């Protein structure tokens, strides 16, 4: 959608500032996940804590499961980052994480196409569900 209205220099500056904040916020969960991954894999927490779980809980008031969801989100972001638009929430990546790494990017692209570039976690879940084959029904033979 195009609009022929022009912005004043002050409005343009305000828009740029706001978009920078939004863009930064959208990347934050992935950046946090990558930092946690590095701390976890390098055992960098060992200076002050015996376990990664202890570190997350005491340092960041974050339980182990949330820390690992952020780590998983960062991994998914790396798998789908070749496209122009990446997931904007940890919840979207959680849905994609249900798929093998090689299926995440195609599922994400399909979600973007179906939602005209405005994906929700529910839309991602719907596409992911189509990628996951239902377990084959086992025929029960009667004696």
Short mmCIF file of N, CA and C in Angstrom, two decimals:
data_model
loop_
_atom_site.label_atom_id
_atom_site.label_comp_id
_atom_site.label_asym_id
_atom_site.label_seq_id
_atom_site.Cartn_x
_atom_site.Cartn_y
_atom_site.Cartn_z
N UNK A 1 0.85 -1.17 0.00
CA UNK A 1 0.00 0.00 0.00
C UNK A 1 0.90 1.23 0.00
N UNK A 2 0.63 2.15 -0.86
CA UNK A 2 1.44 3.35 -0.97
C UNK A 2 0.60 4.56 -0.60
N UNK A 3 1.26 5.52 -0.01
CA UNK A 3 0.56 6.73 0.42
C UNK A 3 1.36 7.92 -0.10
N UNK A 4 0.69 8.88 -0.70
CA UNK A 4 1.39 10.00 -1.30
C UNK A 4 1.72 11.11 -0.31
N UNK A 5 1.31 10.96 0.96
CA UNK A 5 1.62 11.99 1.95
C UNK A 5 3.10 11.96 2.28
N UNK A 6 3.68 13.12 2.43
CA UNK A 6 5.09 13.19 2.81
C UNK A 6 5.19 13.55 4.28
N UNK A 7 6.29 13.16 4.86
CA UNK A 7 6.54 13.45 6.26
C UNK A 7 7.47 14.64 6.38
N UNK A 8 7.31 15.38 7.44
CA UNK A 8 8.24 16.47 7.72
C UNK A 8 9.56 15.84 8.13
N UNK A 9 10.65 16.59 8.09
CA UNK A 9 11.93 16.04 8.54
C UNK A 9 11.84 15.50 9.98
N UNK A 10 11.14 16.19 10.86
CA UNK A 10 11.00 15.73 12.25
C UNK A 10 10.21 14.42 12.30
N UNK A 11 9.15 14.31 11.49
CA UNK A 11 8.36 13.07 11.46
C UNK A 11 9.17 11.91 10.88
N UNK A 12 9.96 12.20 9.85
CA UNK A 12 10.82 11.17 9.26
C UNK A 12 11.81 10.65 10.28
N UNK A 13 12.38 11.56 11.05
CA UNK A 13 13.34 11.19 12.10
C UNK A 13 12.65 10.35 13.18
N UNK A 14 11.42 10.75 13.55
CA UNK A 14 10.67 10.01 14.56
C UNK A 14 10.33 8.61 14.07
N UNK A 15 9.93 8.50 12.79
CA UNK A 15 9.62 7.20 12.21
C UNK A 15 10.86 6.32 12.21
N UNK A 16 11.97 6.86 11.80
CA UNK A 16 13.21 6.10 11.76
C UNK A 16 13.58 5.61 13.16
N UNK A 17 13.46 6.49 14.16
CA UNK A 17 13.77 6.13 15.54
C UNK A 17 12.86 5.01 16.02
N UNK A 18 11.58 5.13 15.76
CA UNK A 18 10.61 4.12 16.20
C UNK A 18 10.85 2.78 15.51
N UNK A 19 11.11 2.82 14.21
CA UNK A 19 11.35 1.58 13.48
C UNK A 19 12.62 0.89 13.96
N UNK A 20 13.61 1.67 14.34
CA UNK A 20 14.84 1.09 14.88
C UNK A 20 14.55 0.36 16.19
N UNK A 21 13.72 0.95 17.03
CA UNK A 21 13.34 0.32 18.30
C UNK A 21 12.57 -0.97 18.04
N UNK A 22 11.62 -0.91 17.11
CA UNK A 22 10.82 -2.10 16.79
C UNK A 22 11.71 -3.19 16.23
N UNK A 23 12.57 -2.83 15.30
CA UNK A 23 13.48 -3.80 14.69
C UNK A 23 14.37 -4.43 15.76
N UNK A 24 14.89 -3.62 16.66
CA UNK A 24 15.73 -4.12 17.75
C UNK A 24 14.96 -5.05 18.66
N UNK A 25 13.73 -4.71 18.95
CA UNK A 25 12.90 -5.56 19.81
C UNK A 25 12.58 -6.89 19.18
N UNK A 26 12.39 -6.89 17.87
CA UNK A 26 12.08 -8.13 17.17
C UNK A 26 13.28 -9.07 17.17
N UNK A 27 14.46 -8.54 17.20
CA UNK A 27 15.67 -9.36 17.18
C UNK A 27 16.09 -9.80 18.57
N UNK A 28 15.60 -9.14 19.60
CA UNK A 28 16.09 -9.36 20.95
C UNK A 28 16.01 -10.81 21.39
N UNK A 29 14.87 -11.47 21.20
CA UNK A 29 14.75 -12.84 21.71
C UNK A 29 15.76 -13.77 21.06
N UNK A 30 16.06 -13.54 19.78
CA UNK A 30 17.05 -14.38 19.10
C UNK A 30 18.45 -14.07 19.61
N UNK A 31 18.74 -12.80 19.83
CA UNK A 31 20.06 -12.43 20.34
C UNK A 31 20.27 -12.98 21.75
N UNK A 32 19.24 -12.92 22.58
CA UNK A 32 19.32 -13.49 23.92
C UNK A 32 19.55 -14.99 23.82
N UNK A 33 18.83 -15.64 22.93
CA UNK A 33 19.01 -17.08 22.74
C UNK A 33 20.41 -17.45 22.31
N UNK A 34 20.99 -16.68 21.39
CA UNK A 34 22.37 -16.95 20.95
C UNK A 34 23.36 -16.74 22.09
N UNK A 35 23.14 -15.71 22.90
CA UNK A 35 24.03 -15.47 24.04
C UNK A 35 23.93 -16.61 25.05
N UNK A 36 22.71 -17.05 25.33
CA UNK A 36 22.53 -18.18 26.25
C UNK A 36 23.15 -19.45 25.70
N UNK A 37 23.03 -19.66 24.40
CA UNK A 37 23.63 -20.84 23.77
C UNK A 37 25.15 -20.83 23.95
N UNK A 38 25.75 -19.68 23.73
CA UNK A 38 27.20 -19.57 23.89
C UNK A 38 27.61 -19.81 25.34
N UNK A 39 26.86 -19.25 26.28
CA UNK A 39 27.15 -19.46 27.70
C UNK A 39 26.98 -20.93 28.05
N UNK A 40 25.92 -21.54 27.56
CA UNK A 40 25.65 -22.96 27.85
C UNK A 40 26.72 -23.86 27.25
N UNK A 41 26.94 -23.73 25.94
CA UNK A 41 27.88 -24.63 25.25
C UNK A 41 29.31 -24.45 25.72
N UNK A 42 29.69 -23.21 26.04
CA UNK A 42 31.06 -22.95 26.51
C UNK A 42 31.21 -23.13 28.01
N UNK A 43 30.10 -23.47 28.67
CA UNK A 43 30.08 -23.61 30.13
C UNK A 43 30.64 -22.34 30.80
N UNK A 44 30.31 -21.20 30.25
CA UNK A 44 30.82 -19.92 30.75
C UNK A 44 30.21 -19.55 32.10
N UNK A 45 29.15 -20.22 32.47
CA UNK A 45 28.50 -19.98 33.77
C UNK A 45 29.32 -20.50 34.94
N UNK A 46 30.32 -21.36 34.66
CA UNK A 46 31.03 -22.06 35.72
C UNK A 46 31.85 -21.16 36.64
N UNK A 47 32.09 -19.92 36.23
CA UNK A 47 32.83 -18.99 37.09
C UNK A 47 32.05 -18.72 38.38
N UNK A 48 30.73 -18.64 38.27
CA UNK A 48 29.92 -18.28 39.44
C UNK A 48 28.86 -19.31 39.82
N UNK A 49 28.58 -20.26 38.91
CA UNK A 49 27.51 -21.22 39.17
C UNK A 49 27.93 -22.63 38.76
N UNK A 50 27.37 -23.60 39.46
CA UNK A 50 27.70 -24.99 39.18
C UNK A 50 27.00 -25.52 37.93
N UNK A 51 25.80 -25.01 37.66
CA UNK A 51 25.04 -25.49 36.51
C UNK A 51 24.46 -24.32 35.72
N UNK A 52 24.13 -24.61 34.48
CA UNK A 52 23.49 -23.62 33.62
C UNK A 52 22.12 -23.24 34.20
N UNK A 53 21.42 -24.23 34.71
CA UNK A 53 20.10 -23.99 35.31
C UNK A 53 20.21 -23.02 36.48
N UNK A 54 21.17 -23.23 37.35
CA UNK A 54 21.40 -22.34 38.49
C UNK A 54 21.73 -20.93 38.02
N UNK A 55 22.60 -20.85 37.01
CA UNK A 55 23.00 -19.56 36.45
C UNK A 55 21.79 -18.79 35.95
N UNK A 56 20.96 -19.44 35.14
CA UNK A 56 19.78 -18.77 34.57
C UNK A 56 18.82 -18.32 35.67
N UNK A 57 18.61 -19.19 36.62
CA UNK A 57 17.65 -18.88 37.69
C UNK A 57 18.16 -17.72 38.56
N UNK A 58 19.41 -17.80 38.99
CA UNK A 58 19.94 -16.80 39.91
C UNK A 58 20.32 -15.49 39.23
N UNK A 59 20.89 -15.57 38.06
CA UNK A 59 21.35 -14.36 37.37
C UNK A 59 20.23 -13.63 36.64
N UNK A 60 19.33 -14.39 36.03
CA UNK A 60 18.33 -13.79 35.16
C UNK A 60 16.89 -14.06 35.57
N UNK A 61 16.68 -14.75 36.68
CA UNK A 61 15.32 -15.12 37.12
C UNK A 61 14.56 -15.83 36.00
N UNK A 62 15.25 -16.75 35.36
CA UNK A 62 14.73 -17.44 34.19
C UNK A 62 14.82 -18.94 34.45
N UNK A 63 13.72 -19.64 34.27
CA UNK A 63 13.81 -21.09 34.48
C UNK A 63 14.48 -21.75 33.28
N UNK A 64 14.94 -22.97 33.50
CA UNK A 64 15.69 -23.71 32.50
C UNK A 64 14.89 -23.87 31.21
N UNK A 65 13.60 -24.18 31.32
CA UNK A 65 12.80 -24.42 30.12
C UNK A 65 12.69 -23.16 29.25
N UNK A 66 12.54 -22.00 29.88
CA UNK A 66 12.46 -20.76 29.10
C UNK A 66 13.80 -20.47 28.44
N UNK A 67 14.89 -20.67 29.16
CA UNK A 67 16.23 -20.45 28.59
C UNK A 67 16.41 -21.33 27.36
N UNK A 68 15.99 -22.58 27.45
CA UNK A 68 16.15 -23.49 26.31
C UNK A 68 15.19 -23.15 25.17
N UNK A 69 14.02 -22.61 25.48
CA UNK A 69 13.13 -22.16 24.40
C UNK A 69 13.77 -21.00 23.63
N UNK A 70 14.44 -20.10 24.36
CA UNK A 70 15.14 -18.99 23.69
C UNK A 70 16.29 -19.51 22.84
N UNK A 71 17.02 -20.48 23.36
CA UNK A 71 18.11 -21.10 22.60
C UNK A 71 17.56 -21.75 21.34
N UNK A 72 16.47 -22.52 21.49
CA UNK A 72 15.85 -23.15 20.33
C UNK A 72 15.36 -22.11 19.33
N UNK A 73 14.82 -21.01 19.83
CA UNK A 73 14.35 -19.93 18.95
C UNK A 73 15.50 -19.36 18.14
N UNK A 74 16.66 -19.19 18.78
CA UNK A 74 17.83 -18.66 18.07
C UNK A 74 18.27 -19.62 16.97
N UNK A 75 18.21 -20.91 17.25
CA UNK A 75 18.59 -21.91 16.24
C UNK A 75 17.63 -21.87 15.05
N UNK A 76 16.34 -21.76 15.33
CA UNK A 76 15.34 -21.67 14.26
C UNK A 76 15.59 -20.41 13.44
N UNK A 77 15.86 -19.30 14.11
CA UNK A 77 16.13 -18.05 13.39
C UNK A 77 17.29 -18.23 12.42
N UNK A 78 18.32 -18.95 12.84
CA UNK A 78 19.45 -19.20 11.93
C UNK A 78 19.01 -20.05 10.74
N UNK A 79 18.10 -20.99 10.96
CA UNK A 79 17.62 -21.86 9.89
C UNK A 79 16.76 -21.12 8.86
N UNK A 80 16.05 -20.09 9.28
CA UNK A 80 15.15 -19.39 8.36
C UNK A 80 15.66 -18.00 7.97
N UNK A 81 16.82 -17.62 8.44
CA UNK A 81 17.33 -16.25 8.25
C UNK A 81 17.69 -15.90 6.82
N UNK A 82 17.71 -16.85 5.92
CA UNK A 82 18.08 -16.53 4.54
C UNK A 82 16.99 -15.74 3.82
N UNK A 83 15.80 -15.74 4.35
CA UNK A 83 14.70 -14.98 3.75
C UNK A 83 14.76 -13.52 4.18
N UNK A 84 13.89 -12.72 3.60
CA UNK A 84 13.88 -11.29 3.93
C UNK A 84 13.18 -11.02 5.25
N UNK A 85 12.22 -11.85 5.61
CA UNK A 85 11.45 -11.63 6.83
C UNK A 85 11.67 -12.81 7.76
N UNK A 86 12.00 -12.53 9.00
CA UNK A 86 12.22 -13.59 9.97
C UNK A 86 11.11 -13.56 11.02
N UNK A 87 10.96 -14.63 11.78
CA UNK A 87 9.94 -14.64 12.84
C UNK A 87 10.14 -13.47 13.80
N UNK A 88 9.02 -12.97 14.30
CA UNK A 88 9.06 -11.81 15.18
C UNK A 88 8.78 -12.15 16.63
N UNK A 89 8.57 -13.45 16.90
CA UNK A 89 8.33 -13.83 18.29
C UNK A 89 8.89 -15.22 18.56
N UNK A 90 9.21 -15.43 19.80
CA UNK A 90 9.68 -16.75 20.22
C UNK A 90 8.60 -17.78 19.98
N UNK A 91 7.35 -17.41 20.12
CA UNK A 91 6.23 -18.32 19.93
C UNK A 91 6.17 -18.84 18.49
N UNK A 92 6.45 -17.98 17.52
CA UNK A 92 6.48 -18.43 16.12
C UNK A 92 7.59 -19.45 15.92
N UNK A 93 8.75 -19.19 16.51
CA UNK A 93 9.87 -20.12 16.34
C UNK A 93 9.60 -21.43 17.06
N UNK A 94 8.87 -21.38 18.17
CA UNK A 94 8.54 -22.61 18.91
C UNK A 94 7.75 -23.56 18.01
N UNK A 95 6.85 -23.01 17.22
CA UNK A 95 6.08 -23.85 16.29
C UNK A 95 7.00 -24.46 15.24
N UNK A 96 7.88 -23.63 14.66
CA UNK A 96 8.80 -24.13 13.63
C UNK A 96 9.77 -25.17 14.18
N UNK A 97 10.10 -25.07 15.45
CA UNK A 97 11.04 -25.99 16.07
C UNK A 97 10.49 -27.42 16.15
N UNK A 98 9.21 -27.60 15.89
CA UNK A 98 8.62 -28.93 15.89
C UNK A 98 9.02 -29.71 14.64
N UNK A 99 9.59 -29.00 13.67
CA UNK A 99 10.01 -29.61 12.41
C UNK A 99 11.52 -29.83 12.40
N UNK A 100 12.00 -30.77 11.58
CA UNK A 100 13.45 -30.89 11.39
C UNK A 100 13.99 -29.60 10.77
N UNK A 101 15.24 -29.30 11.01
CA UNK A 101 15.86 -28.05 10.55
C UNK A 101 15.64 -27.79 9.06
N UNK A 102 15.73 -28.85 8.24
CA UNK A 102 15.61 -28.66 6.79
C UNK A 102 14.19 -28.31 6.35
N UNK A 103 13.19 -28.52 7.19
CA UNK A 103 11.82 -28.18 6.83
C UNK A 103 11.38 -26.82 7.39
N UNK A 104 12.16 -26.25 8.27
CA UNK A 104 11.76 -25.00 8.92
C UNK A 104 11.65 -23.83 7.94
N UNK A 105 12.65 -23.65 7.10
CA UNK A 105 12.61 -22.53 6.14
C UNK A 105 11.45 -22.66 5.16
N UNK A 106 11.24 -23.83 4.55
CA UNK A 106 10.09 -23.94 3.64
C UNK A 106 8.75 -23.70 4.35
N UNK A 107 8.62 -24.19 5.57
CA UNK A 107 7.37 -23.97 6.31
C UNK A 107 7.18 -22.50 6.62
N UNK A 108 8.27 -21.82 6.97
CA UNK A 108 8.20 -20.39 7.25
C UNK A 108 7.80 -19.61 6.01
N UNK A 109 8.43 -19.93 4.88
CA UNK A 109 8.11 -19.25 3.62
C UNK A 109 6.65 -19.46 3.24
N UNK A 110 6.16 -20.68 3.44
CA UNK A 110 4.76 -20.97 3.13
C UNK A 110 3.83 -20.16 4.04
N UNK A 111 4.21 -20.04 5.31
CA UNK A 111 3.41 -19.25 6.24
C UNK A 111 3.35 -17.80 5.79
N UNK A 112 4.49 -17.26 5.38
CA UNK A 112 4.53 -15.88 4.91
C UNK A 112 3.63 -15.68 3.70
N UNK A 113 3.67 -16.63 2.78
CA UNK A 113 2.84 -16.53 1.58
C UNK A 113 1.35 -16.54 1.94
N UNK A 114 0.97 -17.45 2.82
CA UNK A 114 -0.44 -17.58 3.18
C UNK A 114 -0.97 -16.38 3.96
N UNK A 115 -0.10 -15.70 4.67
CA UNK A 115 -0.54 -14.60 5.53
C UNK A 115 -0.18 -13.23 4.97
N UNK A 116 0.23 -13.19 3.71
CA UNK A 116 0.64 -11.94 3.07
C UNK A 116 1.69 -11.20 3.91
N UNK A 117 2.62 -11.97 4.47
CA UNK A 117 3.73 -11.37 5.22
C UNK A 117 3.38 -10.91 6.62
N UNK A 118 2.22 -11.33 7.12
CA UNK A 118 1.81 -10.94 8.48
C UNK A 118 1.49 -12.19 9.29
N UNK A 119 2.51 -12.99 9.56
CA UNK A 119 2.26 -14.27 10.23
C UNK A 119 1.95 -14.14 11.72
N UNK A 120 1.15 -15.06 12.19
CA UNK A 120 0.89 -15.20 13.62
C UNK A 120 1.40 -16.58 14.03
N UNK A 121 1.53 -16.79 15.31
CA UNK A 121 1.95 -18.10 15.79
C UNK A 121 0.94 -19.16 15.37
N UNK A 122 -0.34 -18.80 15.39
CA UNK A 122 -1.39 -19.75 14.98
C UNK A 122 -1.24 -20.13 13.51
N UNK A 123 -0.90 -19.17 12.67
CA UNK A 123 -0.71 -19.46 11.25
C UNK A 123 0.50 -20.37 11.04
N UNK A 124 1.56 -20.13 11.80
CA UNK A 124 2.74 -20.99 11.72
C UNK A 124 2.36 -22.40 12.16
N UNK A 125 1.62 -22.51 13.25
CA UNK A 125 1.20 -23.82 13.77
C UNK A 125 0.39 -24.59 12.74
N UNK A 126 -0.46 -23.89 12.02
CA UNK A 126 -1.29 -24.52 11.00
C UNK A 126 -0.43 -25.11 9.88
N UNK A 127 0.54 -24.35 9.42
CA UNK A 127 1.42 -24.84 8.35
C UNK A 127 2.28 -25.99 8.88
N UNK A 128 2.83 -25.84 10.07
CA UNK A 128 3.67 -26.89 10.65
C UNK A 128 2.88 -28.18 10.78
N UNK A 129 1.63 -28.09 11.19
CA UNK A 129 0.79 -29.29 11.34
C UNK A 129 0.66 -30.03 10.01
N UNK A 130 0.65 -29.32 8.91
CA UNK A 130 0.56 -29.95 7.60
C UNK A 130 1.86 -30.66 7.22
N UNK A 131 2.97 -30.17 7.76
CA UNK A 131 4.26 -30.81 7.48
C UNK A 131 4.46 -32.08 8.30
N UNK A 132 3.81 -32.13 9.45
CA UNK A 132 3.96 -33.29 10.32
C UNK A 132 2.96 -34.34 9.87
N UNK A 133 3.48 -35.46 9.44
CA UNK A 133 2.60 -36.52 8.97
C UNK A 133 1.95 -37.21 10.16
N UNK A 134 0.65 -37.42 10.07
CA UNK A 134 0.00 -38.14 11.17
C UNK A 134 0.52 -39.57 11.23
N UNK A 135 0.58 -40.08 12.44
CA UNK A 135 1.05 -41.46 12.59
C UNK A 135 0.14 -42.38 11.79
N UNK A 136 0.78 -43.35 11.15
CA UNK A 136 -0.01 -44.28 10.34
C UNK A 136 -0.91 -45.08 11.26
N UNK A 137 -2.14 -45.26 10.82
CA UNK A 137 -3.06 -46.06 11.60
C UNK A 137 -2.71 -47.52 11.43
N UNK A 138 -2.66 -48.20 12.53
CA UNK A 138 -2.33 -49.63 12.49
C UNK A 138 -3.64 -50.41 12.42
N UNK A 139 -3.70 -51.30 11.43
CA UNK A 139 -4.90 -52.11 11.29
C UNK A 139 -4.88 -53.20 12.32
N UNK A 140 -5.99 -53.35 13.01
CA UNK A 140 -6.13 -54.41 13.99
C UNK A 140 -6.87 -55.56 13.32
N UNK A 141 -6.19 -56.69 13.32
CA UNK A 141 -6.82 -57.87 12.71
C UNK A 141 -7.53 -58.66 13.80
N UNK A 142 -8.76 -58.99 13.52
CA UNK A 142 -9.51 -59.79 14.48
C UNK A 142 -9.22 -61.25 14.26
N UNK A 143 -9.21 -62.03 15.36
CA UNK A 143 -8.92 -63.47 15.23
C UNK A 143 -9.96 -64.24 14.46
#
